[in-house]
Coordinates of N, CA, C and O in Angstrom, one line a residue:
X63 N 0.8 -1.2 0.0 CA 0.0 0.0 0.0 C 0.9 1.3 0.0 O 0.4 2.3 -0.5
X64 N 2.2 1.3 0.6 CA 2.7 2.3 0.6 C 3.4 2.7 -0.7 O 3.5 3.9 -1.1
X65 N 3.8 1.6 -1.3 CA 4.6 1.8 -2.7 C 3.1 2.7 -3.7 O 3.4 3.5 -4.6
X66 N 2.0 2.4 -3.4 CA 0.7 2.9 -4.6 C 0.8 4.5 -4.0 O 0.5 5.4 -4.8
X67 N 1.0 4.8 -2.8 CA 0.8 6.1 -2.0 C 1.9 7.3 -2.8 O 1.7 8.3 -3.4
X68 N 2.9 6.7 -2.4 CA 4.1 7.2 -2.7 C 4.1 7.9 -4.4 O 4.3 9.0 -4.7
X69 N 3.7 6.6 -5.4 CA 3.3 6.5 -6.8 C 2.8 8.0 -7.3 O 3.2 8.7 -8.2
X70 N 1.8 8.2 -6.1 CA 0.9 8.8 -6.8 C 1.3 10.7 -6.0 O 1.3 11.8 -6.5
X71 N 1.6 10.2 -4.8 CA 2.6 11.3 -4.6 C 3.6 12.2 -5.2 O 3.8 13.4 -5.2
X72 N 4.0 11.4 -5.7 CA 5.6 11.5 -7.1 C 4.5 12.3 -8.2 O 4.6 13.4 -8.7
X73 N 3.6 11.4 -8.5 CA 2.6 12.4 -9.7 C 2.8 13.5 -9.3 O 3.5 14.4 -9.7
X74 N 2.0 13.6 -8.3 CA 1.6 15.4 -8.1 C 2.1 16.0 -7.5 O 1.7 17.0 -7.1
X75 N 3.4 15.5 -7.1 CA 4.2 17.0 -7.5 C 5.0 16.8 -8.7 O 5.7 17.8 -8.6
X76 N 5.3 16.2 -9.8 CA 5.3 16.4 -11.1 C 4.6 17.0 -11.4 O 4.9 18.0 -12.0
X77 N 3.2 16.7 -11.1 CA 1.9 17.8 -11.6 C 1.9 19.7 -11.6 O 1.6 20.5 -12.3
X78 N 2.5 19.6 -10.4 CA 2.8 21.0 -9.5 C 3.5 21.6 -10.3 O 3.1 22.4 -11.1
X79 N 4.9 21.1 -10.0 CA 5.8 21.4 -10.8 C 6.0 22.1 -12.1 O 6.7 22.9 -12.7
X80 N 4.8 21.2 -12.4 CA 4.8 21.3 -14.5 C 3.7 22.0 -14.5 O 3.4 22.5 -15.6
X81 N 2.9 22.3 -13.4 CA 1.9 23.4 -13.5 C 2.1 24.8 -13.5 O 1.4 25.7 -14.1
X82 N 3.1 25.1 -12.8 CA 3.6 26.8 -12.3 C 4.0 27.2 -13.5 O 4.2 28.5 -13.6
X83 N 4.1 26.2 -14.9 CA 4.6 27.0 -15.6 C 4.1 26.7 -17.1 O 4.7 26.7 -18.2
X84 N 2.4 26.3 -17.0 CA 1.9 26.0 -17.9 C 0.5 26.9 -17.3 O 0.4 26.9 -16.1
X85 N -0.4 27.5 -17.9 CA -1.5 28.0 -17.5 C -2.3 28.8 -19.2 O -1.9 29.8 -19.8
X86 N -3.7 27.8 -19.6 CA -4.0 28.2 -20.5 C -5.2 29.3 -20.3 O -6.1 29.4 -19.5
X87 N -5.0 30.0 -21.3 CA -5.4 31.5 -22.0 C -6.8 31.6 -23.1 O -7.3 30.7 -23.8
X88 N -7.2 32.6 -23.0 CA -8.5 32.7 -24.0 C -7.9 31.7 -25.8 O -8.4 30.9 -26.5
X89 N -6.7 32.5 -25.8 CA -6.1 32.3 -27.2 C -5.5 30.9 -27.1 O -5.8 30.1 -27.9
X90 N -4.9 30.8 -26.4 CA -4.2 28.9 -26.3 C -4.4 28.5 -25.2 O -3.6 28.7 -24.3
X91 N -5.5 27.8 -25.2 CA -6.1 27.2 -23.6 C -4.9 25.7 -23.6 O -3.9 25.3 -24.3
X92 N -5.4 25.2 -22.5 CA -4.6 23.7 -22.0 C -5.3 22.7 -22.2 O -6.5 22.5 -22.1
X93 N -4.6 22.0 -22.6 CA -4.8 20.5 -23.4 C -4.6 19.7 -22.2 O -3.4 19.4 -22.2
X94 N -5.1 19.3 -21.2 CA -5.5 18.4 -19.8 C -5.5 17.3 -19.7 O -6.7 17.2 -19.5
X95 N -4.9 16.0 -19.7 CA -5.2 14.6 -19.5 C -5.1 14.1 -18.5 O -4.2 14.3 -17.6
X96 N -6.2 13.0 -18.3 CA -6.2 12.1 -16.9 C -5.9 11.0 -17.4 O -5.9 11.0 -18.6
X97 N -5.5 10.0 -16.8 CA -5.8 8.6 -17.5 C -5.7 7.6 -16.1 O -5.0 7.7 -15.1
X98 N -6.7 6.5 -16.2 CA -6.9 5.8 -15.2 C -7.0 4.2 -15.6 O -6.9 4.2 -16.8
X99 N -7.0 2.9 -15.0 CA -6.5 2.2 -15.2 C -7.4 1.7 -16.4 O -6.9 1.1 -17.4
X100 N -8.7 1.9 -16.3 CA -9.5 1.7 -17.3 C -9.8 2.5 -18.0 O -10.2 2.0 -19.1
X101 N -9.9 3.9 -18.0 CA -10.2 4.9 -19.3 C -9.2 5.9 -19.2 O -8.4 5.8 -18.3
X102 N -9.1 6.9 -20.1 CA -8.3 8.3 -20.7 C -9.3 9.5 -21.2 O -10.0 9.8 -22.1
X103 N -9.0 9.9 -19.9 CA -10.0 11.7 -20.5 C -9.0 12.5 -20.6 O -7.8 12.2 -20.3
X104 N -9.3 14.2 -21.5 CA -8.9 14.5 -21.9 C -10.3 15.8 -22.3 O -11.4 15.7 -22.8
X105 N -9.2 17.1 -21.6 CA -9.7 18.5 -21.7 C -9.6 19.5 -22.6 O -8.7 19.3 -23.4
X106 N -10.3 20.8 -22.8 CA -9.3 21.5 -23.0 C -10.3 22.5 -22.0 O -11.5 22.4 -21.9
X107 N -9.4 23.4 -21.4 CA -9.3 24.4 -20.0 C -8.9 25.9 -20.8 O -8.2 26.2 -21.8
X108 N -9.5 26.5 -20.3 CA -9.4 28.2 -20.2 C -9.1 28.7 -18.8 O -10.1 29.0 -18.1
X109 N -8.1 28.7 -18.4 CA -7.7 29.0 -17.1 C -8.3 30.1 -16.5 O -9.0 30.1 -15.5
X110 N -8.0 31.1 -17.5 CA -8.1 32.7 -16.8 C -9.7 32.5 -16.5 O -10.2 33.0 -15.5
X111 N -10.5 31.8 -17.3 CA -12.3 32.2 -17.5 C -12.9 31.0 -16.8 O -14.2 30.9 -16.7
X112 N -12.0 30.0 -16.0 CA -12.0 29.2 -14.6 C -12.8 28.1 -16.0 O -13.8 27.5 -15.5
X113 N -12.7 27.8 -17.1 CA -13.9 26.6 -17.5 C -13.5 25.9 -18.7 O -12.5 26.2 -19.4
X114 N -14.7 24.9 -18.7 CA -13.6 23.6 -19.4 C -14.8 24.1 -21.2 O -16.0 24.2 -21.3
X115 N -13.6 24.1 -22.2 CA -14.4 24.4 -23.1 C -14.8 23.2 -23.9 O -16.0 23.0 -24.2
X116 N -13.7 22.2 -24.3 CA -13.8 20.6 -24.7 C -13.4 19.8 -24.0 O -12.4 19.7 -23.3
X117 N -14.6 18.6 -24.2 CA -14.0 17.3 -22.9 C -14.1 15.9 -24.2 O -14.9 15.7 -25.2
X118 N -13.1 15.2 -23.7 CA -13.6 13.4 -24.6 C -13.1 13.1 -23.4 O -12.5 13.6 -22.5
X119 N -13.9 11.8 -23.7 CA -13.2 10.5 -22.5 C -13.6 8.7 -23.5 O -14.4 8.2 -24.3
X120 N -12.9 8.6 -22.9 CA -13.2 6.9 -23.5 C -14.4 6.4 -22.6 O -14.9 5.3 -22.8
X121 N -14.7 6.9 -22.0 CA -16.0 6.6 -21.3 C -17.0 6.7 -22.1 O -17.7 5.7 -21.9
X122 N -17.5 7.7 -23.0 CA -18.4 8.0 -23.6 C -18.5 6.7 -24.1 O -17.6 5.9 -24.0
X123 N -20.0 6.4 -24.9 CA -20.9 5.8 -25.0 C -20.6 5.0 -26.3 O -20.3 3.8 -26.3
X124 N -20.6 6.1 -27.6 CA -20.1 5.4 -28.6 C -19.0 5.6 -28.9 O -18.8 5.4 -30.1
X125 N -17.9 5.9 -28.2 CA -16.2 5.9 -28.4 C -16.1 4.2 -27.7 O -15.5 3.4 -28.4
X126 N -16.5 3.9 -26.8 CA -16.4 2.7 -25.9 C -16.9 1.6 -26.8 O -16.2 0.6 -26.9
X127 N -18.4 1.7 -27.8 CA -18.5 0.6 -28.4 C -18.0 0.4 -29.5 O -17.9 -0.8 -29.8
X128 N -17.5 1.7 -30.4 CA -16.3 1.6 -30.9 C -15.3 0.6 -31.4 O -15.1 -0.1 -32.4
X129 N -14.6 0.9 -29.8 CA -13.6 0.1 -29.6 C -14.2 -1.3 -28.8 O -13.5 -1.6 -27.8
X130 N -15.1 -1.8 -28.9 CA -15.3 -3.2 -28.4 C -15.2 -3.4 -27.0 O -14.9 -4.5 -26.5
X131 N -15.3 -2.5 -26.4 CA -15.5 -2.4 -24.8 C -13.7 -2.3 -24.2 O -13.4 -2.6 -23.0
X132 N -12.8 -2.0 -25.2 CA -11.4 -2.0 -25.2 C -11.4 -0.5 -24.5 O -10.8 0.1 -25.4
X133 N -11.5 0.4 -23.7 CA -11.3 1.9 -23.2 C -10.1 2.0 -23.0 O -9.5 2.6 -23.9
X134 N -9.4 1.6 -22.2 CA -7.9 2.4 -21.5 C -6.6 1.3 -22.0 O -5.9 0.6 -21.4
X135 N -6.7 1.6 -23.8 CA -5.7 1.1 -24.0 C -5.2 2.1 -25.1 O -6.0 3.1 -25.3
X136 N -3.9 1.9 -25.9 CA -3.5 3.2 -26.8 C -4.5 3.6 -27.8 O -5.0 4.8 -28.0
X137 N -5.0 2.0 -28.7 CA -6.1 3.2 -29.5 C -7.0 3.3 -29.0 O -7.8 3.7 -29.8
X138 N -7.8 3.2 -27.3 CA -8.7 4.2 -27.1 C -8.0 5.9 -27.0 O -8.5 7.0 -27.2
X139 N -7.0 5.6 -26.6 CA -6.2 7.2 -26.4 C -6.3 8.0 -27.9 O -6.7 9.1 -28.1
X140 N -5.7 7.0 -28.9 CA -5.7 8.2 -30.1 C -7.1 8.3 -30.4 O -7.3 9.3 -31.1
X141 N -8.4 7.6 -30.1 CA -9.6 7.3 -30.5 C -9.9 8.6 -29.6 O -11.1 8.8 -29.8
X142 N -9.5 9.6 -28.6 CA -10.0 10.2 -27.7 C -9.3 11.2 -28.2 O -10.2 11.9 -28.7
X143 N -8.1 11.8 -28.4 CA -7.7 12.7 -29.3 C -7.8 13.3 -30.8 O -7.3 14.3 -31.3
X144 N -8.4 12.5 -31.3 CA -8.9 12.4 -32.6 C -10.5 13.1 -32.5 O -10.9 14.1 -33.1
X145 N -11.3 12.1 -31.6 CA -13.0 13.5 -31.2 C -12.3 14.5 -30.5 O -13.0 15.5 -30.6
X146 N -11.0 14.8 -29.7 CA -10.7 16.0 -29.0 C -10.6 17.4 -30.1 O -11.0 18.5 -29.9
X147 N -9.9 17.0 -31.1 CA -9.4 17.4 -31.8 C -10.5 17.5 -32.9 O -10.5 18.7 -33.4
X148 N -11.4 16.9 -33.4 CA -12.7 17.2 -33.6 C -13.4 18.4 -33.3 O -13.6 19.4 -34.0
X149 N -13.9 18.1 -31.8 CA -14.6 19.0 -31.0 C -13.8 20.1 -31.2 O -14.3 21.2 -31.4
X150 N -12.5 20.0 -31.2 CA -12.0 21.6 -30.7 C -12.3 22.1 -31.6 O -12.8 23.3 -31.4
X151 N -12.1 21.8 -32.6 CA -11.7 22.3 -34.4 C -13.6 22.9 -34.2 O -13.9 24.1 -34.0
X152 N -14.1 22.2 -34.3 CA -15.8 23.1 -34.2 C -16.0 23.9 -33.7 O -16.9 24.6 -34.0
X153 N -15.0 24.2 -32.7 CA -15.4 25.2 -31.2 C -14.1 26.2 -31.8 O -13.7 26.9 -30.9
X154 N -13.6 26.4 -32.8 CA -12.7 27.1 -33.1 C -11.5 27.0 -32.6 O -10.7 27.6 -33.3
X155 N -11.2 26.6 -31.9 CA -9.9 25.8 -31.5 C -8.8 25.2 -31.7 O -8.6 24.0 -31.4
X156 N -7.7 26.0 -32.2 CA -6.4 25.5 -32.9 C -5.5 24.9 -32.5 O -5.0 23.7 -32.7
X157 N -5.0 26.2 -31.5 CA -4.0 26.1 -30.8 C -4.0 25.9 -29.4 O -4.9 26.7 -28.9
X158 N -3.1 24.8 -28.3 CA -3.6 24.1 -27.4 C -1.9 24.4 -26.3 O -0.9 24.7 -27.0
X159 N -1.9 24.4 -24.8 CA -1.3 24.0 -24.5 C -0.8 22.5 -23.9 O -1.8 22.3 -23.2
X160 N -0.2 21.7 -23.8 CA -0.4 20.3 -23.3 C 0.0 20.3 -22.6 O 1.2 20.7 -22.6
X161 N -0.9 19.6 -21.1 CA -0.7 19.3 -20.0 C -1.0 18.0 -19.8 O -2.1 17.5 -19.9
X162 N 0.7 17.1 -19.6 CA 0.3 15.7 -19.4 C -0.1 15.6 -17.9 O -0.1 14.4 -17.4
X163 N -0.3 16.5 -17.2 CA -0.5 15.9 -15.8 C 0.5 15.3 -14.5 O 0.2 15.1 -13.3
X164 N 1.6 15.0 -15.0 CA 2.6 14.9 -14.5 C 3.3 12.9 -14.9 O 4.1 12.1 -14.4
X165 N 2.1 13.0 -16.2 CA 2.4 11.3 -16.6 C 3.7 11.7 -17.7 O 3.9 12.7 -18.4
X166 N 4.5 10.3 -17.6 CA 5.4 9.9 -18.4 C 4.9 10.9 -19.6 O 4.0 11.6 -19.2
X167 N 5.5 11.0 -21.4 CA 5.0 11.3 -21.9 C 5.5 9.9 -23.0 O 6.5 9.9 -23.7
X168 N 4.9 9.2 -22.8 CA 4.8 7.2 -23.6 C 3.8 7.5 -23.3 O 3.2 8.4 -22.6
X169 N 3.4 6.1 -24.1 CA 2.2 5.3 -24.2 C 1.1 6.4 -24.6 O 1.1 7.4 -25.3
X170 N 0.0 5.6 -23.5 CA -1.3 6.0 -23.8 C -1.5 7.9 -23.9 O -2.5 8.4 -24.3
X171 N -0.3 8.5 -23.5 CA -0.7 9.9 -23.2 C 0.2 10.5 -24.5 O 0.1 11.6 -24.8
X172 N 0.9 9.8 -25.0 CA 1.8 10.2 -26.1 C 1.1 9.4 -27.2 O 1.4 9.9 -28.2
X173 N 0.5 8.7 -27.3 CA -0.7 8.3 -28.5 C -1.9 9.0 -28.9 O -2.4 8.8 -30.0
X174 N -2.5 10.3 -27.3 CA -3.1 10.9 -27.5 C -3.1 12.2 -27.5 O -4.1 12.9 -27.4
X175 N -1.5 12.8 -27.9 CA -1.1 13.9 -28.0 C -0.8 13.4 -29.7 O -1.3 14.1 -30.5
X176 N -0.4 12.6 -30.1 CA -0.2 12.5 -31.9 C -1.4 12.5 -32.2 O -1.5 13.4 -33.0
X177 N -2.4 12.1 -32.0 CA -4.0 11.9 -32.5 C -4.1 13.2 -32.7 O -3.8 13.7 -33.7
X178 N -4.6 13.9 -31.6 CA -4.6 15.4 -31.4 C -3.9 16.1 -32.5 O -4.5 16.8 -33.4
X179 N -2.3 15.9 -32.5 CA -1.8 16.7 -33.4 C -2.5 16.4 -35.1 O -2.8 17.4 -35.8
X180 N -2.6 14.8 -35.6 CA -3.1 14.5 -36.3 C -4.6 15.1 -36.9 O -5.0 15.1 -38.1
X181 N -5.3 15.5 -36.0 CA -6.7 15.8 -35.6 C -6.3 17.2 -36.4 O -6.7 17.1 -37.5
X182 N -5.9 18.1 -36.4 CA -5.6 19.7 -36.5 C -5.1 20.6 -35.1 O -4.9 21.8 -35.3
X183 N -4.8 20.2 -33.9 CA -4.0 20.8 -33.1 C -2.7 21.1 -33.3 O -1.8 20.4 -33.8
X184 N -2.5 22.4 -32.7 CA -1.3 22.8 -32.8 C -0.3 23.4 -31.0 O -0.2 24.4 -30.3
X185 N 0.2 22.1 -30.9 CA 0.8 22.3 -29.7 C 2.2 21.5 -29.7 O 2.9 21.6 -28.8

């Protein structure tokens, strides 16, 4: 139990850290990722105006059946950056800052930053 404590400790203050010096704007909001053992969400944040303007998650309904009840694996990630990158593009939305949260930048959170970029973001 102590090694999972510690784990997640180590996150956040990576989180922290990488926070003081990322903070998104009317013009290039932040690109936000959670990811959890079974799914990967994914924001985009306007700091100054305190609110979330685009959200995906692999949770949703028809991204999940999609993928065959497959959520928290790489291609649910680019499958989640790809409607991120969707949605933003609708909502006017170009340019992004990315915040991995304080995760590695592999795997699932680096599958859903190429989607994204793939999608039309620019970060």
């Amino acid at each position: 139990m102590k090694a999972i404590v510690k784990k997640l400790l180590q996150r956040q203050r990576r989180k922290r850290r990488v926070r003081k010096n990322i903070t998104g704007t009317t013009e290039r909001p932040r690109l936000s990722v959670f990811r959890s053992h079974k799914y990967i969400y994914a924001q985009i944040i306007d700091d100054v105006g305190g609110r979330t303007l685009v959200a995906a998650s692999s949770m949703e309904k028809p991204l999940c059946q999609q993928l065959g009840n497959r959520c928290g694996n790489k291609a649910a990630a680019s499958a989640v950056g790809t409607a991120l990158a969707t949605k933003a593009i609708g909502a006017g939305i170009k340019k992004v800052v990315f915040d991995r949260s304080g995760y590695p930048f592999h795997g699932r959170i680096r599958e859903l930053a190429e989607a994204a970029r793939k999608g039309g973001l620019d970060f």
